């Protein structure tokens, strides 16, 4: 994820870039410094000794070699970098928010020469008389509250878009109308969530002429029962939801699961949109089309793949979340960062405390990072035929621990312990360096998540019931290093027990 700062020389881009980066926990990069590093001489010497054309070629090389990563980087571009159409095309292809900072007097000449190139941006800011901090704040506020981030997820029956932005609840209707929604829709939510947010969503639907009805389900895991799904099927029929309509899930992961499952099965499948109101839902549960209900034999054992056409992640709703629920959601973001690369782990390390404090900039970047990781994997493997199984890092033991504890721990707390267990298991099998687990545990602890637990005796029974097992063979997703994982089966009892002892060590 790259944000490009574009403007004439001397406008202050190199001062604004690190300030803007701090708002999102991002890294910053100055293309002129990268040129000097590659050329092993100053930009001035490159121009004087090798010519301006060579300098422009180096600018383009730096741009083309920017890492493809879900981690965020604020790129301070050289004043002339946008002049080449190929460079602007590279920035547009990334569909990233580009910034244009308008000139001071000393840059008027360069602006006149490059006006068309500087106009090819998402938004322009006039910075005359503004401080560096004020400029950084203005750009960050625009991205958080106006532009937001859009992530497209392919691979299902129809493409899905994930929108991350502050204030999205009031714009759900126009977005769905843009996607072609016309018929009556059912807004499915629990009572508490509906009292807070259903009004804004329904007003936005009314504003574009989308008829709607509010249907309520129990809060929490109690929503994911067959009886609740059966009642919803009846209510969809009674309220006139047809094939031209759809279902909107408003709430946490449980609401999204049951509403998505009902949408997948009613009339053999109607449209569904997700409005997650928890960090866990925004970062993971609402993306990818997995829907499910629970049965006596275990959690999520009955379900269907039915991707949402749109996921609306309005980060302002996270302000009302209890601290424990924020931490629970952070488990999935930590998982995503470790699946991605070191840059993503570094970004999360910079952002953890501001995220927990409710800072909208770092929340936007963290949610977008996790959504991009999951969206990329789901696009390549929508039905978990292979690559998507990477997303189960920490979940084999995590789901078992969650169930064996009778859900006294949250999903995120269980997954945190599950990731530590999987990493300890990788150590025991000599797949991972002993240095990896401390890195993971340090992030989890800063997120106020557990890294140790005494696993209940019944946990192994739940492990053997894991829905990802094939022919009775338990499959573990184990880390080798950040960004590299392997699926391992047929693990002997000794390393399994060794990993359990590592997780239990120093546990209260």
Short mmCIF file of C-alpha atoms in Angstrom, two decimals:
data_model
loop_
_atom_site.label_atom_id
_atom_site.label_comp_id
_atom_site.label_asym_id
_atom_site.label_seq_id
_atom_site.Cartn_x
_atom_site.Cartn_y
_atom_site.Cartn_z
CA UNK A 1 0.00 0.00 0.00
CA UNK A 2 1.65 3.18 -1.17
CA UNK A 3 0.66 6.82 -0.71
CA UNK A 4 2.50 9.02 -3.16
CA UNK A 5 3.33 12.62 -2.29
CA UNK A 6 3.68 14.58 -5.51
CA UNK A 7 4.76 18.20 -5.90
CA UNK A 8 7.48 20.54 -7.17
CA UNK A 9 10.97 20.65 -5.65
CA UNK A 10 11.24 22.54 -2.37
CA UNK A 11 7.58 22.21 -1.45
CA UNK A 12 8.30 20.24 1.72
CA UNK A 13 7.43 16.69 0.70
CA UNK A 14 10.41 15.23 2.55
CA UNK A 15 9.24 16.94 5.75
CA UNK A 16 5.59 15.94 5.35
CA UNK A 17 6.22 12.29 4.44
CA UNK A 18 7.46 11.04 7.85
CA UNK A 19 4.81 13.09 9.65
CA UNK A 20 2.07 11.60 7.50
CA UNK A 21 3.55 8.12 7.93
CA UNK A 22 3.26 8.43 11.71
CA UNK A 23 -0.49 8.92 11.42
CA UNK A 24 -0.81 5.42 10.00
CA UNK A 25 2.12 3.55 11.55
CA UNK A 26 3.54 3.48 8.03
CA UNK A 27 7.09 3.57 6.73
CA UNK A 28 8.31 6.49 4.63
CA UNK A 29 10.59 6.44 1.61
CA UNK A 30 12.28 9.27 -0.29
CA UNK A 31 12.91 8.39 -3.93
CA UNK A 32 15.87 10.77 -4.25
CA UNK A 33 17.65 8.98 -1.39
CA UNK A 34 16.94 5.63 -3.03
CA UNK A 35 18.47 6.93 -6.24
CA UNK A 36 21.59 8.01 -4.34
CA UNK A 37 21.81 4.63 -2.66
CA UNK A 38 21.57 2.79 -5.96
CA UNK A 39 23.89 5.12 -7.87
CA UNK A 40 26.32 5.51 -4.96
CA UNK A 41 26.52 9.23 -5.57
CA UNK A 42 24.38 12.29 -5.05
CA UNK A 43 21.44 13.15 -7.29
CA UNK A 44 23.34 16.29 -8.32
CA UNK A 45 26.30 14.19 -9.44
CA UNK A 46 24.07 11.77 -11.34
CA UNK A 47 22.54 14.65 -13.29
CA UNK A 48 25.85 16.42 -13.94
CA UNK A 49 27.90 13.31 -14.74
CA UNK A 50 25.37 10.97 -16.33
CA UNK A 51 22.75 13.36 -17.63
CA UNK A 52 19.12 14.12 -16.81
CA UNK A 53 17.83 11.20 -18.88
CA UNK A 54 19.80 8.74 -16.74
CA UNK A 55 18.45 10.41 -13.60
CA UNK A 56 14.89 10.00 -14.91
CA UNK A 57 15.60 6.33 -15.64
CA UNK A 58 16.76 5.81 -12.07
CA UNK A 59 13.61 7.52 -10.79
CA UNK A 60 11.51 5.10 -12.79
CA UNK A 61 13.54 2.10 -11.59
CA UNK A 62 13.02 3.08 -7.96
CA UNK A 63 9.29 3.43 -8.54
CA UNK A 64 8.95 0.13 -10.39
CA UNK A 65 10.87 -1.73 -7.68
CA UNK A 66 8.79 -0.55 -4.77
CA UNK A 67 7.86 -3.68 -2.82
CA UNK A 68 4.39 -5.13 -3.32
CA UNK A 69 3.29 -5.40 0.27
CA UNK A 70 0.13 -4.82 2.30
CA UNK A 71 2.30 -2.72 4.59
CA UNK A 72 1.85 1.02 4.13
CA UNK A 73 4.59 3.29 2.77
CA UNK A 74 4.40 7.03 2.25
CA UNK A 75 6.51 7.73 -0.83
CA UNK A 76 8.10 11.17 -1.22
CA UNK A 77 8.51 11.37 -4.98
CA UNK A 78 11.12 13.52 -6.67
CA UNK A 79 9.75 16.69 -8.23
CA UNK A 80 10.09 15.35 -11.76
CA UNK A 81 9.06 11.74 -11.20
CA UNK A 82 5.41 12.27 -12.30
CA UNK A 83 6.50 13.79 -15.60
CA UNK A 84 6.76 10.39 -17.27
CA UNK A 85 3.37 8.91 -18.12
CA UNK A 86 4.70 5.41 -17.34
CA UNK A 87 5.47 6.52 -13.78
CA UNK A 88 1.99 7.97 -13.32
CA UNK A 89 0.51 4.79 -14.77
CA UNK A 90 2.47 2.70 -12.27
CA UNK A 91 1.07 4.78 -9.41
CA UNK A 92 -2.48 4.61 -10.79
CA UNK A 93 -2.28 0.85 -11.35
CA UNK A 94 -1.72 0.42 -7.65
CA UNK A 95 -5.03 2.31 -7.11
CA UNK A 96 -3.47 4.01 -4.15
CA UNK A 97 -4.32 7.48 -2.82
CA UNK A 98 -1.92 9.91 -4.49
CA UNK A 99 -1.33 13.30 -2.97
CA UNK A 100 -0.60 16.61 -4.66
CA UNK A 101 0.88 19.39 -2.57
CA UNK A 102 0.54 22.79 -4.25
CA UNK A 103 3.57 25.05 -4.66
CA UNK A 104 5.20 27.90 -2.82
CA UNK A 105 6.57 30.82 -4.82
CA UNK A 106 10.00 29.28 -5.28
CA UNK A 107 8.48 26.34 -7.13
CA UNK A 108 6.20 28.26 -9.56
CA UNK A 109 8.40 27.61 -12.55
CA UNK A 110 8.52 23.84 -12.00
CA UNK A 111 4.77 23.78 -11.48
CA UNK A 112 4.13 25.54 -14.79
CA UNK A 113 6.29 23.01 -16.63
CA UNK A 114 4.70 20.01 -14.94
CA UNK A 115 1.13 21.18 -14.38
CA UNK A 116 -0.52 18.29 -16.26
CA UNK A 117 1.57 15.70 -14.45
CA UNK A 118 0.83 17.19 -11.03
CA UNK A 119 -2.90 17.32 -11.85
CA UNK A 120 -3.05 13.55 -12.33
CA UNK A 121 -3.71 12.83 -8.65
CA UNK A 122 -6.60 11.99 -6.32
CA UNK A 123 -6.59 15.22 -4.35
CA UNK A 124 -4.62 18.47 -4.08
CA UNK A 125 -3.70 20.44 -0.96
CA UNK A 126 -2.68 24.10 -0.86
CA UNK A 127 0.02 24.25 1.82
CA UNK A 128 0.92 27.94 1.66
CA UNK A 129 1.43 29.14 5.21
CA UNK A 130 0.63 25.74 6.76
CA UNK A 131 2.94 23.92 9.15
CA UNK A 132 4.28 20.46 8.37
CA UNK A 133 2.14 18.98 11.17
CA UNK A 134 -0.99 20.70 9.82
CA UNK A 135 -0.35 19.40 6.30
CA UNK A 136 0.19 15.86 7.58
CA UNK A 137 -2.99 16.05 9.65
CA UNK A 138 -5.03 17.39 6.71
CA UNK A 139 -3.91 14.62 4.37
CA UNK A 140 -4.48 11.94 7.02
CA UNK A 141 -7.96 13.29 7.80
CA UNK A 142 -8.86 13.28 4.11
CA UNK A 143 -7.78 9.67 3.72
CA UNK A 144 -9.55 8.52 6.89
CA UNK A 145 -12.83 10.39 6.40
CA UNK A 146 -13.19 11.04 2.68
CA UNK A 147 -11.09 8.78 0.47
CA UNK A 148 -10.74 5.67 2.59
CA UNK A 149 -9.37 2.43 1.18
CA UNK A 150 -11.03 0.05 -1.27
CA UNK A 151 -9.85 -3.55 -1.64
CA UNK A 152 -11.30 -5.69 -4.42
CA UNK A 153 -11.65 -9.41 -3.75
CA UNK A 154 -12.10 -11.70 -6.75
CA UNK A 155 -12.52 -15.43 -7.07
CA UNK A 156 -16.15 -15.97 -6.06
CA UNK A 157 -19.39 -15.97 -8.04
CA UNK A 158 -19.14 -12.18 -8.21
CA UNK A 159 -16.42 -9.72 -7.19
CA UNK A 160 -16.52 -8.28 -3.71
CA UNK A 161 -15.39 -4.84 -2.59
CA UNK A 162 -14.14 -4.07 0.90
CA UNK A 163 -14.45 -0.41 1.87
CA UNK A 164 -12.62 0.91 4.92
CA UNK A 165 -13.38 4.46 6.01
CA UNK A 166 -14.77 6.57 8.82
CA UNK A 167 -18.46 7.44 8.37
CA UNK A 168 -19.42 4.64 5.95
CA UNK A 169 -22.67 3.76 7.75
CA UNK A 170 -24.36 6.83 6.29
CA UNK A 171 -23.36 5.85 2.74
CA UNK A 172 -24.30 2.16 2.60
CA UNK A 173 -27.40 2.83 0.50
CA UNK A 174 -25.65 4.77 -2.28
CA UNK A 175 -22.88 2.18 -2.48
CA UNK A 176 -25.38 -0.69 -2.80
CA UNK A 177 -27.40 1.24 -5.37
CA UNK A 178 -24.17 1.69 -7.32
CA UNK A 179 -23.79 -2.10 -7.26
CA UNK A 180 -27.28 -2.52 -8.68
CA UNK A 181 -29.26 -3.39 -5.56
CA UNK A 182 -32.92 -2.54 -6.19
CA UNK A 183 -35.25 -4.94 -4.38
CA UNK A 184 -36.31 -5.09 -0.73
CA UNK A 185 -33.52 -5.97 1.71
CA UNK A 186 -33.42 -7.39 5.21
CA UNK A 187 -31.09 -5.75 7.71
CA UNK A 188 -30.12 -8.46 10.22
CA UNK A 189 -28.72 -7.35 13.57
CA UNK A 190 -28.82 -8.00 17.30
CA UNK A 191 -30.82 -5.62 19.50
CA UNK A 192 -27.90 -3.68 20.99
CA UNK A 193 -26.12 -3.13 17.68
CA UNK A 194 -29.35 -2.22 15.92
CA UNK A 195 -30.14 0.40 18.58
CA UNK A 196 -26.79 2.09 17.88
CA UNK A 197 -26.41 1.83 14.14
CA UNK A 198 -29.47 0.51 12.30
CA UNK A 199 -31.04 3.98 12.06
CA UNK A 200 -28.15 5.44 10.05
CA UNK A 201 -28.02 2.43 7.72
CA UNK A 202 -31.79 2.42 7.11
CA UNK A 203 -31.83 6.15 6.40
CA UNK A 204 -29.12 5.67 3.79
CA UNK A 205 -31.16 2.88 2.18
CA UNK A 206 -34.33 4.97 2.23
CA UNK A 207 -32.46 7.84 0.59
CA UNK A 208 -31.86 5.78 -2.56
CA UNK A 209 -35.23 4.05 -2.57
CA UNK A 210 -34.14 0.63 -1.30
CA UNK A 211 -37.03 -0.77 0.77
CA UNK A 212 -35.83 -2.44 3.94
CA UNK A 213 -36.94 -4.33 7.02
CA UNK A 214 -35.05 -4.89 10.29
CA UNK A 215 -34.76 -8.48 11.57
CA UNK A 216 -33.23 -9.22 14.96
CA UNK A 217 -31.11 -12.15 16.13
CA UNK A 218 -29.55 -12.95 19.53
CA UNK A 219 -26.20 -11.42 20.39
CA UNK A 220 -23.00 -13.45 20.32
CA UNK A 221 -22.62 -17.13 19.53
CA UNK A 222 -26.31 -17.68 20.34
CA UNK A 223 -27.14 -16.24 16.93
CA UNK A 224 -25.45 -19.15 15.17
CA UNK A 225 -28.12 -21.78 15.86
CA UNK A 226 -30.27 -23.70 13.39
CA UNK A 227 -33.42 -22.42 15.12
CA UNK A 228 -32.33 -18.82 14.52
CA UNK A 229 -31.56 -19.53 10.86
CA UNK A 230 -34.94 -21.22 10.42
CA UNK A 231 -36.74 -18.22 11.89
CA UNK A 232 -34.85 -15.88 9.57
CA UNK A 233 -35.80 -17.97 6.53
CA UNK A 234 -39.46 -17.65 7.51
CA UNK A 235 -39.14 -13.90 8.13
CA UNK A 236 -37.44 -13.31 4.77
CA UNK A 237 -40.38 -15.00 3.06
CA UNK A 238 -42.99 -13.20 5.19
CA UNK A 239 -41.49 -9.75 4.55
CA UNK A 240 -41.25 -10.23 0.79
CA UNK A 241 -37.51 -10.57 0.24
CA UNK A 242 -37.14 -11.84 -3.31
CA UNK A 243 -34.38 -12.69 -5.73
CA UNK A 244 -34.03 -9.02 -6.56
CA UNK A 245 -33.39 -8.23 -2.89
CA UNK A 246 -30.79 -9.28 -0.38
CA UNK A 247 -29.55 -9.47 3.18
CA UNK A 248 -27.35 -6.99 5.03
CA UNK A 249 -25.57 -8.23 8.16
CA UNK A 250 -24.99 -5.51 10.75
CA UNK A 251 -22.97 -6.66 13.75
CA UNK A 252 -20.12 -8.86 14.89
CA UNK A 253 -18.87 -12.10 13.43
CA UNK A 254 -21.76 -14.19 14.74
CA UNK A 255 -24.37 -11.96 13.11
CA UNK A 256 -22.38 -12.00 9.89
CA UNK A 257 -22.12 -15.79 10.00
CA UNK A 258 -25.82 -16.55 10.45
CA UNK A 259 -27.01 -13.77 8.12
CA UNK A 260 -24.55 -14.89 5.45
CA UNK A 261 -25.58 -18.52 5.82
CA UNK A 262 -29.26 -17.63 5.54
CA UNK A 263 -28.56 -15.49 2.46
CA UNK A 264 -26.62 -18.38 0.90
CA UNK A 265 -29.50 -20.81 1.32
CA UNK A 266 -32.68 -18.71 0.98
CA UNK A 267 -34.06 -18.97 -2.58
CA UNK A 268 -30.84 -20.88 -3.34
CA UNK A 269 -28.85 -17.74 -2.67
CA UNK A 270 -29.58 -14.02 -2.53
CA UNK A 271 -27.22 -11.08 -2.38
CA UNK A 272 -25.50 -10.28 0.89
CA UNK A 273 -23.55 -7.31 2.23
CA UNK A 274 -21.63 -7.20 5.49
CA UNK A 275 -21.35 -4.27 7.92
CA UNK A 276 -19.00 -5.57 10.63
CA UNK A 277 -19.09 -3.64 13.90
CA UNK A 278 -16.12 -5.35 15.56
CA UNK A 279 -12.43 -5.21 14.75
CA UNK A 280 -12.45 -8.99 14.37
CA UNK A 281 -15.22 -8.76 11.79
CA UNK A 282 -13.52 -5.97 9.82
CA UNK A 283 -10.13 -7.66 9.77
CA UNK A 284 -11.30 -11.19 9.10
CA UNK A 285 -14.77 -12.61 9.60
CA UNK A 286 -16.70 -10.44 7.11
CA UNK A 287 -14.23 -11.03 4.26
CA UNK A 288 -14.01 -14.14 2.12
CA UNK A 289 -17.52 -15.56 2.09
CA UNK A 290 -17.30 -18.18 4.81
CA UNK A 291 -20.68 -18.46 6.53
CA UNK A 292 -21.68 -20.97 9.18
CA UNK A 293 -23.80 -21.99 12.13
CA UNK A 294 -22.87 -24.20 15.07
CA UNK A 295 -24.19 -27.66 15.89
CA UNK A 296 -23.73 -29.86 18.96
CA UNK A 297 -20.66 -31.53 17.47
CA UNK A 298 -18.74 -28.27 17.12
CA UNK A 299 -18.43 -24.69 15.96
CA UNK A 300 -18.98 -23.68 12.30
CA UNK A 301 -19.63 -27.24 11.14
CA UNK A 302 -22.61 -26.32 8.93
CA UNK A 303 -22.13 -23.53 6.45
CA UNK A 304 -21.57 -22.35 2.90
CA UNK A 305 -19.27 -20.15 0.87
CA UNK A 306 -21.25 -17.04 -0.05
CA UNK A 307 -19.18 -13.90 -0.52
CA UNK A 308 -20.55 -10.49 0.34
CA UNK A 309 -20.83 -8.13 -2.59
CA UNK A 310 -19.66 -5.36 -0.30
CA UNK A 311 -18.07 -5.13 3.13
CA UNK A 312 -18.46 -1.76 4.85
CA UNK A 313 -15.83 -1.31 7.57
CA UNK A 314 -16.74 1.97 9.30
CA UNK A 315 -13.87 2.37 11.74
CA UNK A 316 -15.72 4.98 13.83
CA UNK A 317 -17.92 2.25 15.32
CA UNK A 318 -14.86 0.72 16.96
CA UNK A 319 -14.81 3.61 19.46
CA UNK A 320 -17.57 1.90 21.43
CA UNK A 321 -15.87 -1.50 21.58
CA UNK A 322 -14.63 -2.74 24.97
CA UNK A 323 -10.85 -3.01 25.19
CA UNK A 324 -11.03 -6.80 25.34
CA UNK A 325 -12.88 -6.93 22.02
CA UNK A 326 -10.33 -4.64 20.38
CA UNK A 327 -7.57 -6.95 21.56
CA UNK A 328 -9.50 -9.95 20.26
CA UNK A 329 -9.62 -8.40 16.80
CA UNK A 330 -5.92 -7.60 16.92
CA UNK A 331 -5.16 -11.33 17.01
CA UNK A 332 -6.30 -11.67 13.41
CA UNK A 333 -4.34 -8.58 12.37
CA UNK A 334 -1.19 -9.99 13.99
CA UNK A 335 -1.84 -13.23 12.10
CA UNK A 336 -2.20 -11.37 8.81
CA UNK A 337 1.01 -9.42 9.37
CA UNK A 338 2.99 -12.60 10.07
CA UNK A 339 1.51 -14.25 6.97
CA UNK A 340 2.54 -11.25 4.85
CA UNK A 341 6.06 -9.97 5.43
CA UNK A 342 8.45 -8.23 7.81
CA UNK A 343 7.29 -4.80 6.67
CA UNK A 344 3.73 -5.60 7.77
CA UNK A 345 4.93 -6.85 11.16
CA UNK A 346 6.98 -3.67 11.55
CA UNK A 347 3.98 -1.50 10.72
CA UNK A 348 1.81 -3.26 13.27
CA UNK A 349 4.57 -2.90 15.83
CA UNK A 350 4.53 0.86 15.32
CA UNK A 351 0.74 1.05 15.45
CA UNK A 352 -0.37 -1.24 18.28
CA UNK A 353 -0.68 1.31 21.07
CA UNK A 354 -2.46 3.95 18.93
CA UNK A 355 -4.83 1.28 17.60
CA UNK A 356 -5.74 0.21 21.11
CA UNK A 357 -6.27 3.87 22.01
CA UNK A 358 -8.76 4.24 19.14
CA UNK A 359 -6.64 6.34 16.78
CA UNK A 360 -8.50 6.37 13.45
CA UNK A 361 -5.44 6.65 11.23
CA UNK A 362 -3.69 3.58 12.58
CA UNK A 363 -7.02 1.70 12.74
CA UNK A 364 -7.61 2.43 9.06
CA UNK A 365 -4.16 1.17 8.12
CA UNK A 366 -4.34 -1.92 10.35
CA UNK A 367 -7.78 -2.97 9.10
CA UNK A 368 -6.76 -2.33 5.49
CA UNK A 369 -3.57 -4.36 5.94
CA UNK A 370 -5.47 -7.38 7.27
CA UNK A 371 -8.19 -7.03 4.65
CA UNK A 372 -5.64 -6.87 1.85
CA UNK A 373 -3.82 -9.97 3.10
CA UNK A 374 -7.03 -11.96 3.38
CA UNK A 375 -8.47 -10.55 0.16
CA UNK A 376 -5.37 -11.48 -1.80
CA UNK A 377 -5.43 -15.06 -0.51
CA UNK A 378 -9.19 -15.49 -0.96
CA UNK A 379 -9.00 -14.14 -4.52
CA UNK A 380 -6.61 -16.94 -5.41
CA UNK A 381 -8.43 -19.66 -3.47
CA UNK A 382 -12.07 -18.77 -2.77
CA UNK A 383 -13.10 -22.22 -1.52
CA UNK A 384 -10.11 -23.24 0.56
CA UNK A 385 -8.71 -25.74 -1.90
CA UNK A 386 -5.12 -24.95 -0.94
CA UNK A 387 -3.61 -21.51 -0.44
CA UNK A 388 -6.49 -20.22 1.69
CA UNK A 389 -5.60 -22.74 4.36
CA UNK A 390 -2.75 -20.40 5.32
CA UNK A 391 -5.42 -18.30 7.06
CA UNK A 392 -5.82 -21.14 9.55
CA UNK A 393 -2.51 -20.26 11.22
CA UNK A 394 -3.34 -20.50 14.92
CA UNK A 395 -6.86 -21.76 14.32
CA UNK A 396 -6.46 -25.53 14.65
CA UNK A 397 -5.50 -25.30 18.32
CA UNK A 398 -7.29 -21.95 18.70
CA UNK A 399 -10.73 -23.30 17.82
CA UNK A 400 -10.14 -26.36 19.99
CA UNK A 401 -9.03 -24.23 22.96
CA UNK A 402 -12.01 -21.91 22.49
CA UNK A 403 -14.47 -24.81 22.49
CA UNK A 404 -12.78 -26.75 25.31
CA UNK A 405 -12.85 -23.63 27.50
CA UNK A 406 -16.61 -23.44 26.84
CA UNK A 407 -16.09 -20.08 25.16
CA UNK A 408 -14.85 -18.39 28.31
CA UNK A 409 -12.04 -17.00 26.14
CA UNK A 410 -12.77 -14.85 23.10
CA UNK A 411 -12.01 -16.06 19.59
CA UNK A 412 -9.04 -13.71 19.36
CA UNK A 413 -7.63 -14.84 22.70
CA UNK A 414 -7.92 -18.45 21.59
CA UNK A 415 -6.27 -17.73 18.23
CA UNK A 416 -3.42 -15.90 19.99
CA UNK A 417 -2.72 -18.99 22.09
CA UNK A 418 -3.15 -21.11 18.95
CA UNK A 419 -0.51 -19.09 17.08
CA UNK A 420 1.93 -19.44 19.94
CA UNK A 421 1.21 -23.16 20.03
CA UNK A 422 1.74 -23.51 16.25
CA UNK A 423 5.03 -21.61 16.45
CA UNK A 424 6.20 -23.74 19.38
CA UNK A 425 5.25 -26.82 17.37
CA UNK A 426 7.28 -25.54 14.42
CA UNK A 427 10.22 -25.13 16.81
CA UNK A 428 9.81 -28.67 18.12
CA UNK A 429 9.86 -29.95 14.53
CA UNK A 430 12.92 -27.78 13.76
CA UNK A 431 11.00 -25.90 11.07
CA UNK A 432 11.33 -22.49 12.70
CA UNK A 433 14.09 -20.66 14.48
CA UNK A 434 13.67 -20.24 18.27
CA UNK A 435 13.90 -16.49 17.60
CA UNK A 436 10.51 -16.41 15.83
CA UNK A 437 8.24 -17.15 18.78
CA UNK A 438 9.52 -14.27 20.95
CA UNK A 439 8.73 -11.84 18.11
CA UNK A 440 5.17 -13.15 17.91
CA UNK A 441 4.69 -13.20 21.67
CA UNK A 442 5.98 -9.64 22.04
CA UNK A 443 3.35 -8.33 19.60
CA UNK A 444 0.58 -10.37 21.20
CA UNK A 445 1.46 -9.17 24.67
CA UNK A 446 1.47 -5.54 23.52
CA UNK A 447 -1.99 -6.22 22.08
CA UNK A 448 -3.11 -7.41 25.56
CA UNK A 449 -3.55 -10.96 24.29
CA UNK A 450 -2.57 -14.16 26.11
CA UNK A 451 0.54 -16.05 25.07
CA UNK A 452 0.29 -18.79 27.70
CA UNK A 453 -2.53 -21.09 28.74
CA UNK A 454 -3.07 -24.41 30.43
CA UNK A 455 -4.89 -26.27 27.71
CA UNK A 456 -7.97 -28.11 29.06
CA UNK A 457 -7.93 -31.90 28.93
CA UNK A 458 -10.74 -31.94 26.40
CA UNK A 459 -8.83 -29.82 23.92
CA UNK A 460 -7.41 -32.83 22.06
CA UNK A 461 -10.85 -34.24 21.37
CA UNK A 462 -11.79 -30.96 19.71
CA UNK A 463 -8.52 -30.95 17.74
CA UNK A 464 -9.43 -34.33 16.21
CA UNK A 465 -12.83 -32.93 15.19
CA UNK A 466 -11.26 -30.01 13.34
CA UNK A 467 -13.25 -29.40 10.16
CA UNK A 468 -10.04 -28.93 8.18
CA UNK A 469 -8.99 -32.54 8.81
CA UNK A 470 -8.90 -34.88 5.83
CA UNK A 471 -9.39 -38.63 6.28
CA UNK A 472 -8.76 -38.16 9.98
CA UNK A 473 -5.42 -36.43 9.39
CA UNK A 474 -5.03 -33.16 11.28
CA UNK A 475 -3.44 -30.42 9.20
CA UNK A 476 -1.36 -27.78 10.92
CA UNK A 477 -0.31 -24.48 9.37
CA UNK A 478 3.13 -23.85 10.83
CA UNK A 479 5.47 -20.88 10.40
CA UNK A 480 9.00 -21.27 9.11
CA UNK A 481 9.66 -17.55 9.22
CA UNK A 482 7.65 -14.37 8.78
CA UNK A 483 5.94 -14.64 5.40
CA UNK A 484 6.66 -18.35 4.89
CA UNK A 485 4.41 -21.14 6.19
CA UNK A 486 3.93 -24.85 5.58
CA UNK A 487 1.11 -27.33 5.99
CA UNK A 488 2.21 -30.29 8.09
CA UNK A 489 0.28 -33.51 8.82
CA UNK A 490 0.90 -36.73 10.72
CA UNK A 491 2.75 -35.09 13.58
CA UNK A 492 3.84 -37.47 16.32
CA UNK A 493 2.57 -37.08 19.87
CA UNK A 494 5.93 -36.04 21.30
CA UNK A 495 6.26 -32.66 19.50
CA UNK A 496 2.54 -31.99 20.07
CA UNK A 497 3.04 -32.41 23.80
CA UNK A 498 6.25 -30.38 23.74
CA UNK A 499 4.39 -27.48 22.18
CA UNK A 500 1.66 -27.78 24.80
CA UNK A 501 4.26 -27.59 27.56
CA UNK A 502 5.77 -24.47 25.95
CA UNK A 503 2.36 -22.79 25.90
CA UNK A 504 1.66 -23.81 29.49
CA UNK A 505 5.03 -22.67 30.86
CA UNK A 506 4.63 -19.78 33.32
CA UNK A 507 0.85 -19.94 32.81
CA UNK A 508 -1.16 -18.91 35.84
#
